[in-house]
Amino acid sequence: MDDLDKIKQNYLNSISTASSLDDLEQIRIKGLGKKGEVTSLMKAIGSMEESERRVKAPKLNFLKTEIIEEIEKKKLLITEENINKRISVEWLDVSRPSRPSQMGKIHPISQVTEEVVEIFSNLGFSIAEGPQIESDWYNFDALNIPPEHPARQEFDTFYVDSNPDSGSPPHVLRTHTSPVQIRHMEKENGVPCRIIVPGKVFRSDYDQTHTPMFNQLEGLAIDKDLTMSHLKWTLEEFCRAFFEVEDLELRFRSSHFPFTEPSAEVDIRCSWEDGILKLGQGESWLEILGSGMVHPKVLTACNVDSNCYQGFAFGMGIDRLAMLKYGIPDLRSFFEGDVRWLDHYGFDPLNIPSTNSGLR
Ligand code: DAH
């Protein structure tokens, strides 16, 4: 047996007795590493006589390949053995209860928005949307609130910083969803229409019942023969379905909004017994929304012929509706992102929100 055969036999022996992947790696380094035994022999090829090289070079190459192949074979074997060992000791008790999984909750505002949308869809209203950053023309002027109008001050408006030289009109964070009335009516085929607009609005105000961002729902119905009685019926149907009180009584109290004439604030009958609010009974009234017949000037601002078309509009706070229906005391908590609060007041996501999935 010549030297190479001996070397080969040595490696094959140690490979076959290796018992771990680490052992194999050591063997590989010993033979084929940078300073390995076989590597050194291969380095020496360069300085061999031509005749010797012709014989030894192929043999060395062959030896190297054989060692690599044997190592790979043994690797597979050891890996398989390792797996079999684990399978024989590790086990899984499939009868154990699963780990508790955390399920998210639907935020009351999402729930109430779904409920409101469902009720108005059943009444033939569709959803419209508009931008949260508005020009002051859409937010005020077109709604018959000219610059000097006192209502502009009442709104606690957030103005958006702009370059005075840019020539672009002043912009505001919309203070209400009413500008979407304008955006909808000015479109081609904007009227006749029946739309609702759920969305975020912004005012600089902060206490138990006010937050700088809150959610409103706007309603608008325009046609040739709509009257205040349609408004009254629509709002009665809505309130009775939403609060789930069949004979809920509404009171229309004369009021003033620049964009409606006549205007009415709407209250629902309620009682406060021992600090608990009950809707639909008692001698108290709770204000829930503003409404009225759309002012002819608003129609004109949208290029709608006010001699031909008329209609009604209303606006309410979605968060306020949620507070009333689900007994949530502080508006600020809606936006604090506290998961304990959401866990308590939120809704089960598997309970598809619907008009009556809330209270039952
Ligand atoms: N935009 C009013 C507000 O934010 C609410 C409102 C009142 C909207 C009467 C209307 C309406 O469409 O007719 O206070």
Coordinates of C-alpha atoms and ligand atoms in Angstrom, one line a residue:
M1 CA 0.0 0.0 0.0
D2 CA 1.5 3.3 -0.9
D3 CA 1.4 6.5 1.2
L4 CA -1.8 7.9 -0.4
D5 CA -3.6 4.7 0.2
K6 CA -2.6 4.8 3.8
I7 CA -3.8 8.4 4.2
K8 CA -7.1 7.5 2.5
Q9 CA -7.6 4.5 4.8
N10 CA -7.0 6.8 7.8
Y11 CA -9.6 9.3 6.7
L12 CA -12.2 6.7 5.8
N13 CA -11.7 5.1 9.2
S14 CA -12.1 8.3 11.2
I15 CA -15.1 9.4 9.1
S16 CA -16.8 6.1 9.7
T17 CA -16.2 6.3 13.4
A18 CA -17.2 10.0 13.8
S19 CA -20.2 10.4 16.0
S20 CA -21.1 14.1 15.5
L21 CA -21.1 16.8 12.9
D22 CA -18.4 18.6 14.9
D23 CA -16.1 15.5 14.6
L24 CA -16.7 15.5 10.9
E25 CA -15.8 19.1 10.6
Q26 CA -12.5 18.5 12.5
I27 CA -11.7 15.7 10.1
R28 CA -12.4 17.9 7.1
I29 CA -10.1 20.6 8.5
K30 CA -7.4 18.1 9.3
G31 CA -7.3 16.8 5.7
L32 CA -8.7 19.6 3.5
G33 CA -8.4 22.8 5.6
K34 CA -6.0 25.5 4.5
K35 CA -3.1 23.8 6.3
G36 CA -4.6 20.3 6.0
E37 CA -2.6 17.1 5.2
V38 CA -4.1 16.6 1.7
T39 CA -4.0 20.3 0.9
S40 CA -0.3 20.4 1.7
L41 CA 0.3 17.4 -0.6
M42 CA -1.6 19.2 -3.3
K43 CA 0.4 22.3 -2.9
A44 CA 3.6 20.2 -3.4
I45 CA 2.4 19.2 -6.9
G46 CA 3.8 22.4 -8.3
S47 CA 7.3 21.5 -7.4
M48 CA 7.2 17.9 -8.6
E49 CA 9.0 16.5 -11.6
E50 CA 6.7 16.3 -14.6
S51 CA 6.6 12.5 -14.6
E52 CA 5.8 12.2 -10.8
R53 CA 3.2 14.9 -11.2
R54 CA 1.4 13.0 -13.9
V55 CA 0.9 10.1 -11.6
K56 CA 0.3 11.8 -8.3
A57 CA -1.9 14.8 -9.3
P58 CA -4.9 12.7 -10.4
K59 CA -4.5 10.4 -7.4
L60 CA -4.5 13.4 -5.0
N61 CA -7.6 14.9 -6.7
F62 CA -9.4 11.6 -6.5
L63 CA -8.5 11.3 -2.8
K64 CA -9.8 14.8 -2.1
T65 CA -13.1 14.1 -3.9
E66 CA -13.5 10.8 -2.1
I67 CA -12.9 12.4 1.3
I68 CA -15.5 15.1 0.6
E69 CA -18.1 12.6 -0.6
E70 CA -17.6 10.3 2.4
I71 CA -17.9 13.3 4.8
E72 CA -21.2 14.4 3.0
K73 CA -22.6 10.8 3.2
K74 CA -21.7 10.6 6.9
K75 CA -23.2 14.0 7.5
L76 CA -26.6 12.9 6.2
L77 CA -26.4 9.8 8.3
I78 CA -25.6 11.7 11.5
T79 CA -28.3 14.3 10.9
E80 CA -30.9 11.5 10.4
E81 CA -29.7 9.8 13.5
N82 CA -30.0 13.1 15.4
I83 CA -33.6 13.6 14.2
N84 CA -34.5 10.0 15.1
K85 CA -33.1 10.5 18.6
R86 CA -35.1 13.7 19.1
I87 CA -38.3 12.0 17.8
S88 CA -37.8 9.2 20.3
V89 CA -37.4 11.4 23.3
E90 CA -39.4 14.5 22.5
W91 CA -43.2 14.2 22.5
L92 CA -46.2 16.4 22.3
D93 CA -49.3 16.1 24.3
V94 CA -52.0 16.9 21.7
S95 CA -54.7 16.7 24.4
R96 CA -53.3 19.9 26.1
P97 CA -55.5 23.0 25.9
S98 CA -54.0 25.5 23.4
R99 CA -52.3 28.7 24.5
P100 CA -54.8 31.5 25.0
S101 CA -54.8 33.7 21.9
Q102 CA -55.4 37.4 22.2
M103 CA -58.3 38.5 20.0
G104 CA -58.5 42.1 19.0
K105 CA -61.7 44.2 19.5
I106 CA -63.7 46.4 17.2
H107 CA -63.5 50.0 18.4
P108 CA -66.9 51.5 19.5
I109 CA -66.5 54.2 16.8
S110 CA -66.1 51.6 14.1
Q111 CA -69.0 49.6 15.5
V112 CA -71.3 52.7 15.7
T113 CA -70.2 53.9 12.2
E114 CA -71.2 50.5 10.8
E115 CA -74.5 50.5 12.6
V116 CA -75.3 54.0 11.3
V117 CA -74.3 53.2 7.8
E118 CA -76.4 50.1 7.8
I119 CA -79.5 52.0 8.9
F120 CA -79.1 54.8 6.4
S121 CA -78.3 52.3 3.6
N122 CA -81.7 50.7 4.3
L123 CA -83.2 54.2 3.9
G124 CA -81.6 54.5 0.5
F125 CA -78.6 56.7 1.4
S126 CA -75.1 56.1 0.0
I127 CA -71.7 57.1 1.5
A128 CA -69.8 60.1 0.3
E129 CA -66.4 61.3 1.4
G130 CA -64.2 64.4 1.3
P131 CA -60.8 65.7 2.3
Q132 CA -59.9 66.4 5.9
I133 CA -57.9 69.5 4.9
E134 CA -60.3 71.9 3.3
S135 CA -60.1 75.3 1.8
D136 CA -62.0 77.8 3.9
W137 CA -64.3 78.3 0.9
Y138 CA -65.7 74.7 1.3
N139 CA -65.6 74.7 5.1
F140 CA -67.2 78.1 5.5
D141 CA -68.1 80.4 2.6
A142 CA -70.0 77.9 0.5
L143 CA -72.0 77.0 3.5
N144 CA -73.1 80.5 3.9
I145 CA -70.6 81.4 6.6
P146 CA -68.9 84.5 5.2
P147 CA -65.6 85.7 6.8
E148 CA -67.2 88.1 9.2
H149 CA -69.8 85.6 10.4
P150 CA -69.7 85.0 14.2
A151 CA -70.0 81.2 13.5
R152 CA -66.4 81.2 12.2
Q153 CA -65.2 82.1 15.7
E154 CA -67.4 79.5 17.4
F155 CA -65.7 76.7 15.5
D156 CA -62.2 76.9 17.1
T157 CA -60.7 76.3 13.7
F158 CA -57.2 74.8 13.2
Y159 CA -55.6 76.8 10.3
V160 CA -53.1 75.1 8.1
D161 CA -49.8 77.0 7.8
S162 CA -49.3 78.3 4.2
N163 CA -47.0 80.6 2.4
P164 CA -48.8 83.9 2.1
D165 CA -47.2 84.6 -1.3
S166 CA -48.3 81.2 -2.8
G167 CA -51.6 82.7 -3.9
S168 CA -53.5 79.5 -2.7
P169 CA -56.5 80.1 -0.6
P170 CA -56.2 79.5 3.2
H171 CA -56.7 76.0 4.3
V172 CA -58.2 74.6 7.5
L173 CA -58.6 71.2 9.1
R174 CA -62.3 70.7 8.4
T175 CA -64.3 71.7 11.5
H176 CA -67.3 69.6 10.3
T177 CA -68.4 67.2 7.6
S178 CA -70.7 69.7 6.0
P179 CA -68.2 70.8 3.3
V180 CA -68.8 67.3 1.7
Q181 CA -72.4 68.5 1.0
I182 CA -70.8 71.1 -1.3
R183 CA -68.3 68.8 -2.8
H184 CA -71.1 66.3 -3.6
M185 CA -73.6 68.8 -5.0
E186 CA -71.2 70.6 -7.2
K187 CA -70.4 67.4 -9.1
E188 CA -72.1 66.7 -12.4
N189 CA -75.3 64.8 -11.5
G190 CA -74.7 65.8 -7.9
V191 CA -78.4 66.3 -7.4
P192 CA -80.9 64.7 -6.7
C193 CA -79.1 62.8 -4.0
R194 CA -79.3 61.0 -0.7
I195 CA -75.9 60.8 1.0
I196 CA -74.3 60.3 4.4
V197 CA -70.8 61.3 5.2
P198 CA -69.0 59.7 8.2
G199 CA -65.6 61.2 8.9
K200 CA -63.1 62.9 11.2
V201 CA -63.4 66.6 12.0
F202 CA -61.1 68.9 14.0
R203 CA -61.6 71.7 16.6
S204 CA -59.2 73.2 19.1
D205 CA -61.1 72.0 22.2
Y206 CA -60.3 69.5 25.0
D207 CA -62.3 68.4 28.0
Q208 CA -64.5 65.4 29.1
T209 CA -66.9 65.9 26.1
H210 CA -64.5 67.5 23.6
T211 CA -61.4 66.3 21.8
P212 CA -59.4 68.1 19.1
M213 CA -60.4 65.3 16.7
F214 CA -63.8 63.7 16.7
N215 CA -66.1 61.9 14.3
Q216 CA -69.3 63.3 12.7
L217 CA -72.0 62.0 10.4
E218 CA -73.4 64.4 7.9
G219 CA -76.6 63.7 6.0
L220 CA -77.9 65.3 2.8
A221 CA -81.0 64.7 0.8
I222 CA -81.9 66.9 -2.2
D223 CA -84.8 66.5 -4.6
K224 CA -87.6 68.5 -6.1
D225 CA -90.2 68.0 -3.5
L226 CA -88.5 67.2 -0.2
T227 CA -89.9 68.9 2.9
M228 CA -89.3 69.2 6.6
S229 CA -91.6 66.3 7.1
H230 CA -89.3 64.0 5.2
L231 CA -86.5 65.2 7.4
K232 CA -88.5 64.4 10.5
W233 CA -89.5 61.0 9.4
T234 CA -85.9 60.1 8.4
L235 CA -84.5 61.1 11.7
E236 CA -87.2 59.4 13.6
E237 CA -86.6 56.2 11.7
F238 CA -82.9 56.5 12.3
C239 CA -83.0 57.2 16.0
R240 CA -85.5 54.4 16.7
A241 CA -83.4 51.9 14.8
F242 CA -80.1 53.1 16.3
F243 CA -81.1 53.3 19.9
E244 CA -83.3 50.2 19.6
V245 CA -86.3 51.9 21.2
E246 CA -89.4 51.5 19.0
D247 CA -91.5 54.4 20.2
L248 CA -88.5 56.8 20.9
E249 CA -89.9 60.3 20.9
L250 CA -88.0 63.2 19.2
R251 CA -88.4 66.9 19.8
F252 CA -87.5 69.4 17.1
R253 CA -86.4 72.6 18.7
S254 CA -86.1 75.7 16.5
S255 CA -82.4 76.7 16.1
H256 CA -80.0 78.4 13.8
F257 CA -77.4 77.2 11.4
P258 CA -76.1 79.4 8.6
F259 CA -76.4 76.6 6.1
T260 CA -80.0 75.6 6.8
E261 CA -83.3 77.6 6.9
P262 CA -85.3 76.7 8.9
S263 CA -83.0 74.9 11.3
A264 CA -83.8 72.6 14.1
E265 CA -81.9 70.9 16.9
V266 CA -83.2 67.4 17.7
D267 CA -83.6 66.1 21.2
I268 CA -84.6 62.6 22.3
R269 CA -86.8 61.8 25.3
C270 CA -84.9 60.4 28.2
S271 CA -84.7 60.1 32.0
W272 CA -81.8 60.3 34.4
E273 CA -82.6 58.0 37.4
D274 CA -79.9 57.7 40.0
G275 CA -77.4 58.9 37.4
I276 CA -78.5 56.3 34.9
L277 CA -79.6 57.4 31.5
K278 CA -82.7 55.7 30.0
L279 CA -83.8 56.6 26.5
G280 CA -87.4 56.8 25.4
Q281 CA -88.9 57.5 28.8
G282 CA -89.0 60.2 31.4
E283 CA -89.3 64.0 31.3
S284 CA -85.8 65.0 30.2
W285 CA -84.6 65.7 26.7
L286 CA -81.1 65.0 25.3
E287 CA -79.8 66.9 22.3
I288 CA -78.3 64.6 19.7
L289 CA -78.1 66.4 16.4
G290 CA -78.5 69.5 14.3
S291 CA -80.6 69.7 11.1
G292 CA -82.7 71.8 8.7
M293 CA -83.7 72.6 5.2
V294 CA -80.7 73.4 3.0
H295 CA -80.3 77.1 2.6
P296 CA -80.9 78.3 -1.0
K297 CA -77.6 80.1 -0.9
V298 CA -75.8 76.8 -0.3
L299 CA -77.5 75.3 -3.3
T300 CA -76.6 78.4 -5.4
A301 CA -72.9 78.0 -4.3
C302 CA -73.0 74.6 -5.8
N303 CA -74.7 75.8 -9.0
V304 CA -77.8 73.9 -8.1
D305 CA -81.0 75.8 -9.1
S306 CA -82.7 76.6 -5.8
N307 CA -86.0 77.3 -7.6
C308 CA -86.1 73.7 -8.7
Y309 CA -84.3 71.7 -6.0
Q310 CA -84.6 71.7 -2.2
G311 CA -83.8 69.3 0.6
F312 CA -82.7 68.6 4.1
A313 CA -79.4 68.1 5.9
F314 CA -78.4 67.0 9.3
G315 CA -75.2 66.5 11.3
M316 CA -74.4 64.5 14.4
G317 CA -71.4 63.3 16.5
I318 CA -70.7 59.6 16.0
D319 CA -68.6 59.5 19.2
R320 CA -71.5 61.1 21.1
L321 CA -73.9 58.5 19.7
A322 CA -71.5 55.8 20.9
M323 CA -71.2 57.3 24.4
L324 CA -75.0 57.5 24.7
K325 CA -75.8 54.0 23.4
Y326 CA -73.0 52.2 25.1
G327 CA -72.7 54.2 28.3
I328 CA -69.1 55.4 27.8
P329 CA -68.5 58.4 30.1
D330 CA -65.4 60.2 28.8
L331 CA -64.8 61.1 25.2
R332 CA -61.0 61.4 25.6
S333 CA -60.7 57.7 26.4
F334 CA -61.9 56.9 22.8
F335 CA -58.6 58.1 21.4
E336 CA -56.1 57.1 24.1
G337 CA -55.4 53.7 22.6
D338 CA -55.5 51.9 25.9
V339 CA -56.1 48.2 25.2
R340 CA -57.7 47.6 28.6
W341 CA -60.3 50.2 27.6
L342 CA -60.8 48.7 24.2
D343 CA -61.1 45.2 25.8
H344 CA -63.9 46.5 28.0
Y345 CA -65.8 48.7 25.5
G346 CA -64.9 47.1 22.2
F347 CA -66.9 44.6 20.2
D348 CA -66.1 41.0 19.3
P349 CA -64.8 41.0 15.7
L350 CA -66.5 37.8 14.9
N351 CA -69.8 39.4 15.7
I352 CA -70.3 41.2 12.4
P353 CA -71.4 44.7 13.4
S354 CA -75.0 45.3 12.6
T355 CA -77.8 47.4 13.9
N356 CA -78.6 45.0 16.7
S357 CA -75.3 43.3 17.5
G358 CA -74.4 46.0 20.0
L359 CA -76.8 45.8 22.9
R360 CA -77.8 42.1 22.7
Ligands
DAH1 N1 -72.1 71.2 10.8 C1 -72.8 71.3 12.1 C2 -71.7 71.3 13.2 O1 -70.7 70.8 13.1 C3 -73.8 70.3 12.3 C4 -74.9 70.4 11.4 C5 -76.0 71.1 11.7 C6 -74.9 69.8 10.1 C7 -77.1 71.2 10.9 C8 -76.0 70.0 9.3 C9 -77.1 70.7 9.7 O2 -76.0 69.4 8.0 O3 -78.1 70.8 8.8 O4 -72.0 71.8 14.3

